[in-house]
Amino acid sequence: MDYDVIIRGTGRYVPERVLTNDDFARIVDTSDEWITARTGIKERHIVAPGETASYMSEMAVRKALEMAGADPAEVELIVVPTVTPEHVYPATASVVQGRIGATKAACFDMNAACSSFIYALNVATNFLRVGQYKNALVIGSDIMTSIANYLDRNTCVLFGDAAAVLYLVAEPRSETPRGIRAFDLGSDGTAVDILYQYAGGSAAPPTPRTALDEGHFVYMEGPEVFKRAVRTMEQTVRDVIAKENVEPLEVDWFLAHQANSRIIQSTQKRLQVPAERVYINIQRYGNTTSASIPLCIDELNEEGKLKSGNKVVLFAFGAGLSWASCYLIWEGQRE
Ligand code: UT7
């Protein structure tokens, strides 16, 4: 049996502590002018002690389940896309399961870097579409400040911490197209070394040497990643909507992974769509990796800006070099 997969709840958790661009100017050789002009970021939130990936996830999930009127004990699947899991193992999803009492849920984490959220959304959608599970939580949760190098001005100013979630429900197929419709996923594994974290995995297990060599931090060749991001994001958006015979100008909301406002604006210009349809909140959060797209969705949902029938495209690009996009038709919350 084939089901429609509908987003019935959204939620987010953003730590209270804020680091402004002026705060960074006291740490490294930078300025508010440079960061604002080159990235669009004004401030980002960072965790306080005790605000772990699973804590942030729990807070976001409680909001989403309340919105959907769902009981945590009914949740059947928890997927946590993340590049900064709480531990190497067990999966952060299992820790979240214990925190919220989702005793029936299957749990695992996923990593496709900045594209993780959409990859995980695709996996969860497939479980629901075929009827293996009735519902799922997809929780983007990243503590990017745990892998940011506060001695490297090229990268440290870019990142922030947050968790955000979508609660998906499988519902009987409707005659009118609705819910999550199509995905486009990909990766160019020939350029893995322009954006990566060298140490901490099996290739370079953690040692005092890897720490001294700064191998546990984000390494990025920014300008090269930038160029590839713009080209690839445009293409993946075109490819995913073409699967449903939709043109760029028919799309109501373009929700991009928030890595740099200039990347998002360049993509918008290449797609030749109005800027008002492209949501940007990077000024308040920086790049929150797996949380960035559901953070956009939850904010728009809370503000009532997502209307039933709206055509929405999610798209992302990141290490791997991975990319992903999703086309969906928004369905409002149940009355
Ligand atoms: O989420 C995963 C995907 N990530 C991305 O898509 C990020 C892609 N890349 C970018 O967003 C941009 O490349 C950055 C924001 C990382 C950098 O912006 P850029 O315009 O590409 O700058 P750049 O790296 O070419 O650096 C230009 C100059 C350099 O100085 P010189 O060599 O011209 O003297 C940098 O050293 O800006 C300097 N610079 C800074 N100056 C002040 C680099 N970082 C800073 C800084 N403050 N924080």
mmCIF file of C-alpha atoms and ligand atoms in Angstrom:
data_model
loop_
_atom_site.group_PDB
_atom_site.id
_atom_site.type_symbol
_atom_site.label_atom_id
_atom_site.label_comp_id
_atom_site.label_asym_id
_atom_site.label_seq_id
_atom_site.Cartn_x
_atom_site.Cartn_y
_atom_site.Cartn_z
ATOM 1 C CA MET A 1 0.000 0.000 0.000
ATOM 2 C CA ASP A 2 1.256 3.448 -0.889
ATOM 3 C CA TYR A 3 0.621 6.297 1.597
ATOM 4 C CA ASP A 4 0.817 10.090 1.457
ATOM 5 C CA VAL A 5 3.479 11.414 3.816
ATOM 6 C CA ILE A 6 2.404 14.620 5.549
ATOM 7 C CA ILE A 7 4.243 16.978 7.922
ATOM 8 C CA ARG A 8 1.897 17.181 10.927
ATOM 9 C CA GLY A 9 4.225 18.838 13.435
ATOM 10 C CA THR A 10 7.248 21.134 13.445
ATOM 11 C CA GLY A 11 9.480 22.313 16.272
ATOM 12 C CA ARG A 12 12.829 23.928 17.048
ATOM 13 C CA TYR A 13 15.143 24.587 19.929
ATOM 14 C CA VAL A 14 17.736 27.306 19.816
ATOM 15 C CA PRO A 15 20.065 27.849 22.782
ATOM 16 C CA GLU A 16 19.714 31.202 24.573
ATOM 17 C CA ARG A 17 23.380 32.156 24.531
ATOM 18 C CA VAL A 18 24.256 34.416 21.584
ATOM 19 C CA LEU A 19 27.626 35.220 20.011
ATOM 20 C CA THR A 20 27.485 38.392 17.921
ATOM 21 C CA ASN A 21 29.898 39.411 15.191
ATOM 22 C CA ASP A 22 31.350 41.986 17.581
ATOM 23 C CA ASP A 23 32.020 39.160 20.071
ATOM 24 C CA PHE A 24 34.034 37.414 17.329
ATOM 25 C CA ALA A 25 35.982 40.591 16.623
ATOM 26 C CA ARG A 26 37.346 40.212 20.151
ATOM 27 C CA ILE A 27 38.397 36.579 19.524
ATOM 28 C CA VAL A 28 39.887 36.616 15.980
ATOM 29 C CA ASP A 29 40.938 39.252 13.423
ATOM 30 C CA THR A 30 37.508 39.968 11.934
ATOM 31 C CA SER A 31 34.738 42.564 11.942
ATOM 32 C CA ASP A 32 30.976 42.846 11.852
ATOM 33 C CA GLU A 33 31.305 44.505 8.420
ATOM 34 C CA TRP A 34 33.252 41.577 6.912
ATOM 35 C CA ILE A 35 31.038 38.838 8.351
ATOM 36 C CA THR A 36 27.799 40.617 7.410
ATOM 37 C CA ALA A 37 28.927 41.463 3.877
ATOM 38 C CA ARG A 38 30.496 38.077 3.052
ATOM 39 C CA THR A 39 28.009 35.725 4.795
ATOM 40 C CA GLY A 40 24.858 37.584 5.910
ATOM 41 C CA ILE A 41 25.378 36.368 9.479
ATOM 42 C CA LYS A 42 24.878 38.824 12.373
ATOM 43 C CA GLU A 43 24.717 36.418 15.290
ATOM 44 C CA ARG A 44 24.560 32.732 16.155
ATOM 45 C CA HIS A 45 23.404 30.791 19.209
ATOM 46 C CA ILE A 46 25.709 28.516 21.144
ATOM 47 C CA VAL A 47 25.001 25.843 23.705
ATOM 48 C CA ALA A 48 25.531 26.250 27.434
ATOM 49 C CA PRO A 49 26.705 23.296 29.565
ATOM 50 C CA GLY A 50 23.944 20.654 29.640
ATOM 51 C CA GLU A 51 22.451 21.697 26.304
ATOM 52 C CA THR A 52 23.431 18.546 24.446
ATOM 53 C CA ALA A 53 22.279 17.387 20.997
ATOM 54 C CA SER A 54 19.671 15.113 22.613
ATOM 55 C CA TYR A 55 18.480 17.847 25.002
ATOM 56 C CA MET A 56 17.970 20.277 22.109
ATOM 57 C CA SER A 57 16.233 17.523 20.149
ATOM 58 C CA GLU A 58 13.908 16.691 23.031
ATOM 59 C CA MET A 59 12.838 20.318 23.372
ATOM 60 C CA ALA A 60 12.160 20.626 19.630
ATOM 61 C CA VAL A 61 10.309 17.291 19.527
ATOM 62 C CA ARG A 62 8.019 18.150 22.435
ATOM 63 C CA LYS A 63 6.800 21.202 20.528
ATOM 64 C CA ALA A 64 6.261 19.257 17.292
ATOM 65 C CA LEU A 65 4.359 16.421 18.976
ATOM 66 C CA GLU A 66 2.184 18.875 20.875
ATOM 67 C CA MET A 67 1.326 20.621 17.599
ATOM 68 C CA ALA A 68 0.344 17.274 16.090
ATOM 69 C CA GLY A 69 -1.541 16.166 19.205
ATOM 70 C CA ALA A 70 0.643 13.029 19.265
ATOM 71 C CA ASP A 71 1.852 10.991 22.211
ATOM 72 C CA PRO A 72 5.618 10.224 22.338
ATOM 73 C CA ALA A 73 4.753 6.604 23.094
ATOM 74 C CA GLU A 74 3.139 6.360 19.628
ATOM 75 C CA VAL A 75 6.278 7.392 17.717
ATOM 76 C CA GLU A 76 7.511 4.539 15.506
ATOM 77 C CA LEU A 77 10.734 5.890 13.968
ATOM 78 C CA ILE A 78 13.338 8.451 15.055
ATOM 79 C CA VAL A 79 16.047 9.520 12.616
ATOM 80 C CA VAL A 80 18.653 12.085 13.640
ATOM 81 C CA PRO A 81 20.641 13.607 10.791
ATOM 82 C CA THR A 82 23.756 15.121 12.374
ATOM 83 C CA VAL A 83 27.499 15.630 11.933
ATOM 84 C CA THR A 84 27.978 16.227 15.641
ATOM 85 C CA PRO A 85 26.234 13.283 17.300
ATOM 86 C CA GLU A 86 26.093 13.283 21.066
ATOM 87 C CA HIS A 87 28.531 10.325 21.115
ATOM 88 C CA VAL A 88 30.196 8.271 18.376
ATOM 89 C CA TYR A 89 27.703 5.637 19.505
ATOM 90 C CA PRO A 90 24.997 4.923 20.529
ATOM 91 C CA ALA A 91 22.937 6.870 18.030
ATOM 92 C CA THR A 92 21.712 10.234 19.282
ATOM 93 C CA ALA A 93 18.273 9.034 18.132
ATOM 94 C CA SER A 94 18.386 6.342 20.847
ATOM 95 C CA VAL A 95 19.263 8.917 23.506
ATOM 96 C CA VAL A 96 16.329 11.058 22.352
ATOM 97 C CA GLN A 97 14.067 8.003 22.437
ATOM 98 C CA GLY A 98 14.950 7.436 26.100
ATOM 99 C CA ARG A 99 14.396 11.097 26.957
ATOM 100 C CA ILE A 100 10.911 11.326 25.420
ATOM 101 C CA GLY A 101 9.700 7.787 26.214
ATOM 102 C CA ALA A 102 9.163 6.725 22.595
ATOM 103 C CA THR A 103 9.466 3.090 23.643
ATOM 104 C CA LYS A 104 8.222 1.645 20.331
ATOM 105 C CA ALA A 105 10.505 3.650 18.035
ATOM 106 C CA ALA A 106 13.286 2.319 15.800
ATOM 107 C CA CYS A 107 16.233 4.717 16.094
ATOM 108 C CA PHE A 108 19.292 5.646 14.052
ATOM 109 C CA ASP A 109 21.467 8.614 13.051
ATOM 110 C CA MET A 110 22.476 9.617 9.528
ATOM 111 C CA ASN A 111 25.298 11.695 8.110
ATOM 112 C CA ALA A 112 25.421 13.275 4.672
ATOM 113 C CA ALA A 113 26.993 16.471 6.078
ATOM 114 C CA CYS A 114 25.002 19.643 5.313
ATOM 115 C CA SER A 115 22.635 17.625 3.117
ATOM 116 C CA SER A 116 21.866 15.238 6.006
ATOM 117 C CA PHE A 117 18.438 16.596 6.802
ATOM 118 C CA ILE A 118 17.001 16.052 3.320
ATOM 119 C CA TYR A 119 18.670 12.641 2.985
ATOM 120 C CA ALA A 120 17.094 11.617 6.315
ATOM 121 C CA LEU A 121 13.742 13.036 5.267
ATOM 122 C CA ASN A 122 13.911 10.857 2.145
ATOM 123 C CA VAL A 123 14.703 7.728 4.145
ATOM 124 C CA ALA A 124 11.949 8.359 6.700
ATOM 125 C CA THR A 125 9.461 9.190 3.927
ATOM 126 C CA ASN A 126 10.164 5.879 2.228
ATOM 127 C CA PHE A 127 9.543 3.922 5.442
ATOM 128 C CA LEU A 128 6.181 5.650 5.771
ATOM 129 C CA ARG A 129 5.212 5.560 2.099
ATOM 130 C CA VAL A 130 5.405 1.765 1.968
ATOM 131 C CA GLY A 131 3.566 1.358 5.269
ATOM 132 C CA GLN A 132 6.411 -0.012 7.408
ATOM 133 C CA TYR A 133 5.832 2.746 9.991
ATOM 134 C CA LYS A 134 2.881 5.085 10.584
ATOM 135 C CA ASN A 135 4.908 8.086 11.712
ATOM 136 C CA ALA A 136 8.454 9.379 12.134
ATOM 137 C CA LEU A 137 10.463 12.143 13.743
ATOM 138 C CA VAL A 138 13.289 13.546 11.616
ATOM 139 C CA ILE A 139 15.422 15.661 13.938
ATOM 140 C CA GLY A 140 18.240 17.854 12.608
ATOM 141 C CA SER A 141 20.457 18.496 15.608
ATOM 142 C CA ASP A 142 23.960 19.930 15.454
ATOM 143 C CA ILE A 143 26.360 21.517 17.889
ATOM 144 C CA MET A 144 28.663 22.992 15.271
ATOM 145 C CA THR A 145 30.509 25.034 17.886
ATOM 146 C CA SER A 146 31.911 21.704 19.166
ATOM 147 C CA ILE A 147 33.924 21.328 15.923
ATOM 148 C CA ALA A 148 34.558 25.001 15.078
ATOM 149 C CA ASN A 149 38.150 26.193 15.381
ATOM 150 C CA TYR A 150 38.040 29.433 17.337
ATOM 151 C CA LEU A 151 41.551 30.274 16.132
ATOM 152 C CA ASP A 152 40.519 30.147 12.431
ATOM 153 C CA ARG A 153 38.617 33.239 11.293
ATOM 154 C CA ASN A 154 37.849 31.589 7.938
ATOM 155 C CA THR A 155 35.446 29.111 9.529
ATOM 156 C CA CYS A 156 34.619 29.860 13.168
ATOM 157 C CA VAL A 157 32.349 32.818 12.413
ATOM 158 C CA LEU A 158 30.102 30.703 10.204
ATOM 159 C CA PHE A 159 28.533 28.215 12.576
ATOM 160 C CA GLY A 160 25.850 28.026 15.268
ATOM 161 C CA ASP A 161 23.988 25.418 17.319
ATOM 162 C CA ALA A 162 20.331 24.358 17.063
ATOM 163 C CA ALA A 163 17.892 21.476 16.688
ATOM 164 C CA ALA A 164 14.712 21.389 14.628
ATOM 165 C CA VAL A 165 12.309 18.617 13.742
ATOM 166 C CA LEU A 166 9.554 17.513 11.408
ATOM 167 C CA TYR A 167 6.950 14.996 12.578
ATOM 168 C CA LEU A 168 5.785 12.960 9.597
ATOM 169 C CA VAL A 169 2.605 10.927 9.413
ATOM 170 C CA ALA A 170 1.526 8.326 6.813
ATOM 171 C CA GLU A 171 -2.046 9.004 5.721
ATOM 172 C CA PRO A 172 -4.308 7.303 3.180
ATOM 173 C CA ARG A 173 -3.568 8.338 -0.385
ATOM 174 C CA SER A 174 -5.630 11.357 -1.455
ATOM 175 C CA GLU A 175 -6.726 12.082 -5.022
ATOM 176 C CA THR A 176 -5.282 15.591 -4.802
ATOM 177 C CA PRO A 177 -1.473 15.563 -4.698
ATOM 178 C CA ARG A 178 -0.242 16.572 -1.212
ATOM 179 C CA GLY A 179 2.635 16.120 1.200
ATOM 180 C CA ILE A 180 6.149 15.022 0.357
ATOM 181 C CA ARG A 181 6.342 14.366 -3.383
ATOM 182 C CA ALA A 182 9.896 13.983 -4.722
ATOM 183 C CA PHE A 183 13.585 13.929 -3.890
ATOM 184 C CA ASP A 184 16.866 14.425 -5.710
ATOM 185 C CA LEU A 185 20.014 13.238 -3.916
ATOM 186 C CA GLY A 186 23.629 13.103 -5.031
ATOM 187 C CA SER A 187 27.285 13.412 -4.186
ATOM 188 C CA ASP A 188 30.623 14.160 -5.872
ATOM 189 C CA GLY A 189 33.094 12.001 -3.971
ATOM 190 C CA THR A 190 36.073 13.271 -5.968
ATOM 191 C CA ALA A 191 36.179 16.462 -3.903
ATOM 192 C CA VAL A 192 35.811 15.162 -0.367
ATOM 193 C CA ASP A 193 38.946 16.951 0.832
ATOM 194 C CA ILE A 194 37.804 20.533 0.269
ATOM 195 C CA LEU A 195 35.364 20.347 3.176
ATOM 196 C CA TYR A 196 35.963 17.825 5.918
ATOM 197 C CA GLN A 197 36.952 16.968 9.457
ATOM 198 C CA TYR A 198 40.151 14.978 9.147
ATOM 199 C CA ALA A 199 40.454 13.306 12.562
ATOM 200 C CA GLY A 200 38.235 11.445 14.997
ATOM 201 C CA GLY A 201 37.169 8.693 12.603
ATOM 202 C CA SER A 202 38.950 5.416 11.904
ATOM 203 C CA ALA A 203 41.411 7.013 9.446
ATOM 204 C CA ALA A 204 42.849 9.206 12.180
ATOM 205 C CA PRO A 205 41.650 8.136 15.620
ATOM 206 C CA PRO A 206 41.829 10.827 18.265
ATOM 207 C CA THR A 207 45.318 11.258 19.749
ATOM 208 C CA PRO A 208 47.186 14.199 21.287
ATOM 209 C CA ARG A 209 48.828 14.592 17.843
ATOM 210 C CA THR A 210 45.508 14.908 15.950
ATOM 211 C CA ALA A 211 44.391 17.468 18.508
ATOM 212 C CA LEU A 212 47.605 19.504 18.122
ATOM 213 C CA ASP A 213 47.237 19.329 14.341
ATOM 214 C CA GLU A 214 43.701 20.779 14.654
ATOM 215 C CA GLY A 215 42.323 17.675 12.920
ATOM 216 C CA HIS A 216 39.096 17.667 14.924
ATOM 217 C CA PHE A 217 37.826 20.921 13.482
ATOM 218 C CA VAL A 218 35.998 21.860 10.275
ATOM 219 C CA TYR A 219 38.422 22.327 7.373
ATOM 220 C CA MET A 220 36.996 24.169 4.364
ATOM 221 C CA GLU A 221 38.269 25.696 1.139
ATOM 222 C CA GLY A 222 35.503 28.289 1.214
ATOM 223 C CA PRO A 223 35.632 29.905 -2.243
ATOM 224 C CA GLU A 224 35.718 26.542 -4.087
ATOM 225 C CA VAL A 225 32.842 25.194 -1.988
ATOM 226 C CA PHE A 226 30.952 28.422 -2.662
ATOM 227 C CA LYS A 227 31.224 28.093 -6.465
ATOM 228 C CA ARG A 228 30.165 24.468 -6.476
ATOM 229 C CA ALA A 229 27.297 25.165 -4.045
ATOM 230 C CA VAL A 230 25.663 27.753 -6.310
ATOM 231 C CA ARG A 231 25.887 25.618 -9.453
ATOM 232 C CA THR A 232 24.717 22.453 -7.738
ATOM 233 C CA MET A 233 21.868 23.976 -5.753
ATOM 234 C CA GLU A 234 20.359 25.487 -8.893
ATOM 235 C CA GLN A 235 20.560 22.143 -10.690
ATOM 236 C CA THR A 236 19.112 20.034 -7.887
ATOM 237 C CA VAL A 237 16.147 22.413 -7.512
ATOM 238 C CA ARG A 238 15.460 22.224 -11.259
ATOM 239 C CA ASP A 239 15.789 18.425 -11.203
ATOM 240 C CA VAL A 240 13.471 17.798 -8.256
ATOM 241 C CA ILE A 241 10.610 19.999 -9.466
ATOM 242 C CA ALA A 242 10.916 18.595 -13.002
ATOM 243 C CA LYS A 243 10.002 15.201 -11.517
ATOM 244 C CA GLU A 244 6.559 16.656 -10.751
ATOM 245 C CA ASN A 245 6.349 18.851 -13.874
ATOM 246 C CA VAL A 246 6.623 22.055 -11.852
ATOM 247 C CA GLU A 247 8.403 25.225 -13.089
ATOM 248 C CA PRO A 248 10.533 27.404 -10.772
ATOM 249 C CA LEU A 249 8.025 30.281 -10.969
ATOM 250 C CA GLU A 250 5.225 28.004 -9.712
ATOM 251 C CA VAL A 251 7.063 27.364 -6.425
ATOM 252 C CA ASP A 252 5.828 29.396 -3.425
ATOM 253 C CA TRP A 253 8.757 28.817 -1.046
ATOM 254 C CA PHE A 254 12.415 28.029 -1.650
ATOM 255 C CA LEU A 255 13.972 26.886 1.624
ATOM 256 C CA ALA A 256 17.729 26.470 1.364
ATOM 257 C CA HIS A 257 20.335 25.138 3.716
ATOM 258 C CA GLN A 258 21.632 28.329 5.327
ATOM 259 C CA ALA A 259 25.399 28.339 4.721
ATOM 260 C CA ASN A 260 25.816 31.821 3.253
ATOM 261 C CA SER A 261 23.163 34.361 2.219
ATOM 262 C CA ARG A 262 25.197 35.143 -0.929
ATOM 263 C CA ILE A 263 24.985 31.496 -2.024
ATOM 264 C CA ILE A 264 21.220 31.513 -1.515
ATOM 265 C CA GLN A 265 20.768 34.837 -3.358
ATOM 266 C CA SER A 266 22.946 33.712 -6.279
ATOM 267 C CA THR A 267 20.874 30.538 -6.565
ATOM 268 C CA GLN A 268 17.677 32.617 -6.500
ATOM 269 C CA LYS A 269 18.985 34.811 -9.348
ATOM 270 C CA ARG A 270 20.029 31.805 -11.419
ATOM 271 C CA LEU A 271 16.566 30.304 -10.961
ATOM 272 C CA GLN A 272 15.049 33.706 -11.883
ATOM 273 C CA VAL A 273 12.501 33.620 -9.072
ATOM 274 C CA PRO A 274 11.365 36.513 -6.820
ATOM 275 C CA ALA A 275 13.528 37.102 -3.743
ATOM 276 C CA GLU A 276 10.427 37.189 -1.471
ATOM 277 C CA ARG A 277 9.886 33.474 -2.088
ATOM 278 C CA VAL A 278 13.326 32.598 -0.740
ATOM 279 C CA TYR A 279 13.478 32.450 3.052
ATOM 280 C CA ILE A 280 16.675 33.544 4.752
ATOM 281 C CA ASN A 281 17.250 33.424 8.526
ATOM 282 C CA ILE A 282 21.029 32.944 8.557
ATOM 283 C CA GLN A 283 21.436 36.429 10.047
ATOM 284 C CA ARG A 284 20.125 35.076 13.378
ATOM 285 C CA TYR A 285 21.567 31.559 13.469
ATOM 286 C CA GLY A 286 24.613 31.151 11.217
ATOM 287 C CA ASN A 287 25.064 27.737 9.632
ATOM 288 C CA THR A 288 23.415 25.114 11.857
ATOM 289 C CA THR A 289 24.056 22.216 9.406
ATOM 290 C CA SER A 290 21.286 19.603 9.866
ATOM 291 C CA ALA A 291 18.991 21.962 11.762
ATOM 292 C CA SER A 292 18.935 24.773 9.212
ATOM 293 C CA ILE A 293 16.146 23.608 6.888
ATOM 294 C CA PRO A 294 13.649 22.427 9.546
ATOM 295 C CA LEU A 295 14.428 25.664 11.428
ATOM 296 C CA CYS A 296 13.197 27.612 8.382
ATOM 297 C CA ILE A 297 10.097 25.414 8.111
ATOM 298 C CA ASP A 298 9.201 25.746 11.793
ATOM 299 C CA GLU A 299 9.580 29.541 11.749
ATOM 300 C CA LEU A 300 7.425 29.924 8.638
ATOM 301 C CA ASN A 301 4.851 27.502 10.033
ATOM 302 C CA GLU A 302 4.686 29.377 13.340
ATOM 303 C CA GLU A 303 4.212 32.668 11.492
ATOM 304 C CA GLY A 304 1.377 31.146 9.435
ATOM 305 C CA LYS A 305 3.247 31.811 6.191
ATOM 306 C CA LEU A 306 2.966 28.260 4.882
ATOM 307 C CA LYS A 307 -0.507 27.910 3.385
ATOM 308 C CA SER A 308 -2.262 24.705 2.407
ATOM 309 C CA GLY A 309 -1.398 23.893 -1.174
ATOM 310 C CA ASN A 310 1.849 25.909 -1.153
ATOM 311 C CA LYS A 311 4.537 24.358 -3.325
ATOM 312 C CA VAL A 312 7.777 24.168 -1.356
ATOM 313 C CA VAL A 313 11.310 23.178 -2.342
ATOM 314 C CA LEU A 314 13.993 22.290 0.212
ATOM 315 C CA PHE A 315 17.603 22.175 -0.998
ATOM 316 C CA ALA A 316 21.066 21.757 0.437
ATOM 317 C CA PHE A 317 24.734 21.348 -0.423
ATOM 318 C CA GLY A 318 27.693 20.382 1.731
ATOM 319 C CA ALA A 319 30.628 18.095 2.420
ATOM 320 C CA GLY A 320 30.799 14.947 0.350
ATOM 321 C CA LEU A 321 30.330 17.000 -1.752
ATOM 322 C CA SER A 322 26.712 16.077 -1.217
ATOM 323 C CA TRP A 323 23.518 17.693 -2.379
ATOM 324 C CA ALA A 324 19.843 17.045 -1.835
ATOM 325 C CA SER A 325 16.480 18.558 -2.610
ATOM 326 C CA CYS A 326 12.862 17.779 -1.816
ATOM 327 C CA TYR A 327 9.629 18.994 -3.388
ATOM 328 C CA LEU A 328 6.495 19.020 -1.242
ATOM 329 C CA ILE A 329 2.990 20.415 -1.192
ATOM 330 C CA TRP A 330 2.222 21.921 2.205
ATOM 331 C CA GLU A 331 -0.869 20.730 4.016
ATOM 332 C CA GLY A 332 -2.000 22.825 6.992
ATOM 333 C CA GLN A 333 -2.362 21.358 10.461
ATOM 334 C CA ARG A 334 -5.495 19.364 11.214
ATOM 335 C CA GLU A 335 -8.289 21.518 12.748
HETATM 336 O O1 UT7 B 1 27.491 24.311 4.901
HETATM 337 C C1 UT7 B 1 28.423 23.628 4.102
HETATM 338 C C2 UT7 B 1 28.715 24.351 2.867
HETATM 339 N N1 UT7 B 1 29.474 25.531 3.130
HETATM 340 C C3 UT7 B 1 29.421 26.540 2.321
HETATM 341 O O2 UT7 B 1 28.693 26.472 1.351
HETATM 342 C C4 UT7 B 1 30.311 27.735 2.541
HETATM 343 C C5 UT7 B 1 30.910 28.183 1.237
HETATM 344 N N2 UT7 B 1 31.862 29.262 1.331
HETATM 345 C C6 UT7 B 1 31.579 30.513 1.799
HETATM 346 O O3 UT7 B 1 30.500 30.761 2.276
HETATM 347 C C7 UT7 B 1 32.616 31.581 1.660
HETATM 348 O O4 UT7 B 1 33.649 31.118 0.819
HETATM 349 C C8 UT7 B 1 33.228 32.055 3.009
HETATM 350 C C9 UT7 B 1 32.179 32.837 3.792
HETATM 351 C C10 UT7 B 1 33.686 30.855 3.809
HETATM 352 C C11 UT7 B 1 34.391 33.000 2.745
HETATM 353 O O5 UT7 B 1 33.976 34.091 1.958
HETATM 354 P P1 UT7 B 1 34.800 34.492 0.635
HETATM 355 O O6 UT7 B 1 34.157 35.693 0.098
HETATM 356 O O7 UT7 B 1 34.863 33.283 -0.231
HETATM 357 O O8 UT7 B 1 36.202 34.910 1.224
HETATM 358 P P2 UT7 B 1 37.646 34.269 0.979
HETATM 359 O O9 UT7 B 1 37.760 32.960 1.659
HETATM 360 O O10 UT7 B 1 37.968 34.358 -0.487
HETATM 361 O O11 UT7 B 1 38.542 35.318 1.729
HETATM 362 C C12 UT7 B 1 38.668 36.695 1.281
HETATM 363 C C13 UT7 B 1 39.539 37.418 2.286
HETATM 364 C C14 UT7 B 1 40.855 36.680 2.601
HETATM 365 O O12 UT7 B 1 41.864 37.663 2.810
HETATM 366 P P3 UT7 B 1 42.939 37.970 1.659
HETATM 367 O O13 UT7 B 1 43.618 36.673 1.383
HETATM 368 O O14 UT7 B 1 42.137 38.475 0.512
HETATM 369 O O15 UT7 B 1 43.807 38.997 2.305
HETATM 370 C C15 UT7 B 1 40.550 36.003 3.919
HETATM 371 O O16 UT7 B 1 41.697 35.778 4.696
HETATM 372 O O17 UT7 B 1 38.848 37.559 3.531
HETATM 373 C C16 UT7 B 1 39.665 37.045 4.582
HETATM 374 N N3 UT7 B 1 38.823 36.478 5.624
HETATM 375 C C17 UT7 B 1 38.325 37.214 6.621
HETATM 376 N N4 UT7 B 1 38.460 38.515 6.952
HETATM 377 C C18 UT7 B 1 37.800 38.960 8.038
HETATM 378 C C19 UT7 B 1 38.378 35.214 5.739
HETATM 379 N N5 UT7 B 1 37.599 35.081 6.824
HETATM 380 C C20 UT7 B 1 37.548 36.331 7.404
HETATM 381 C C21 UT7 B 1 36.898 36.842 8.533
HETATM 382 N N6 UT7 B 1 37.055 38.151 8.821
HETATM 383 N N7 UT7 B 1 36.131 36.084 9.348
#
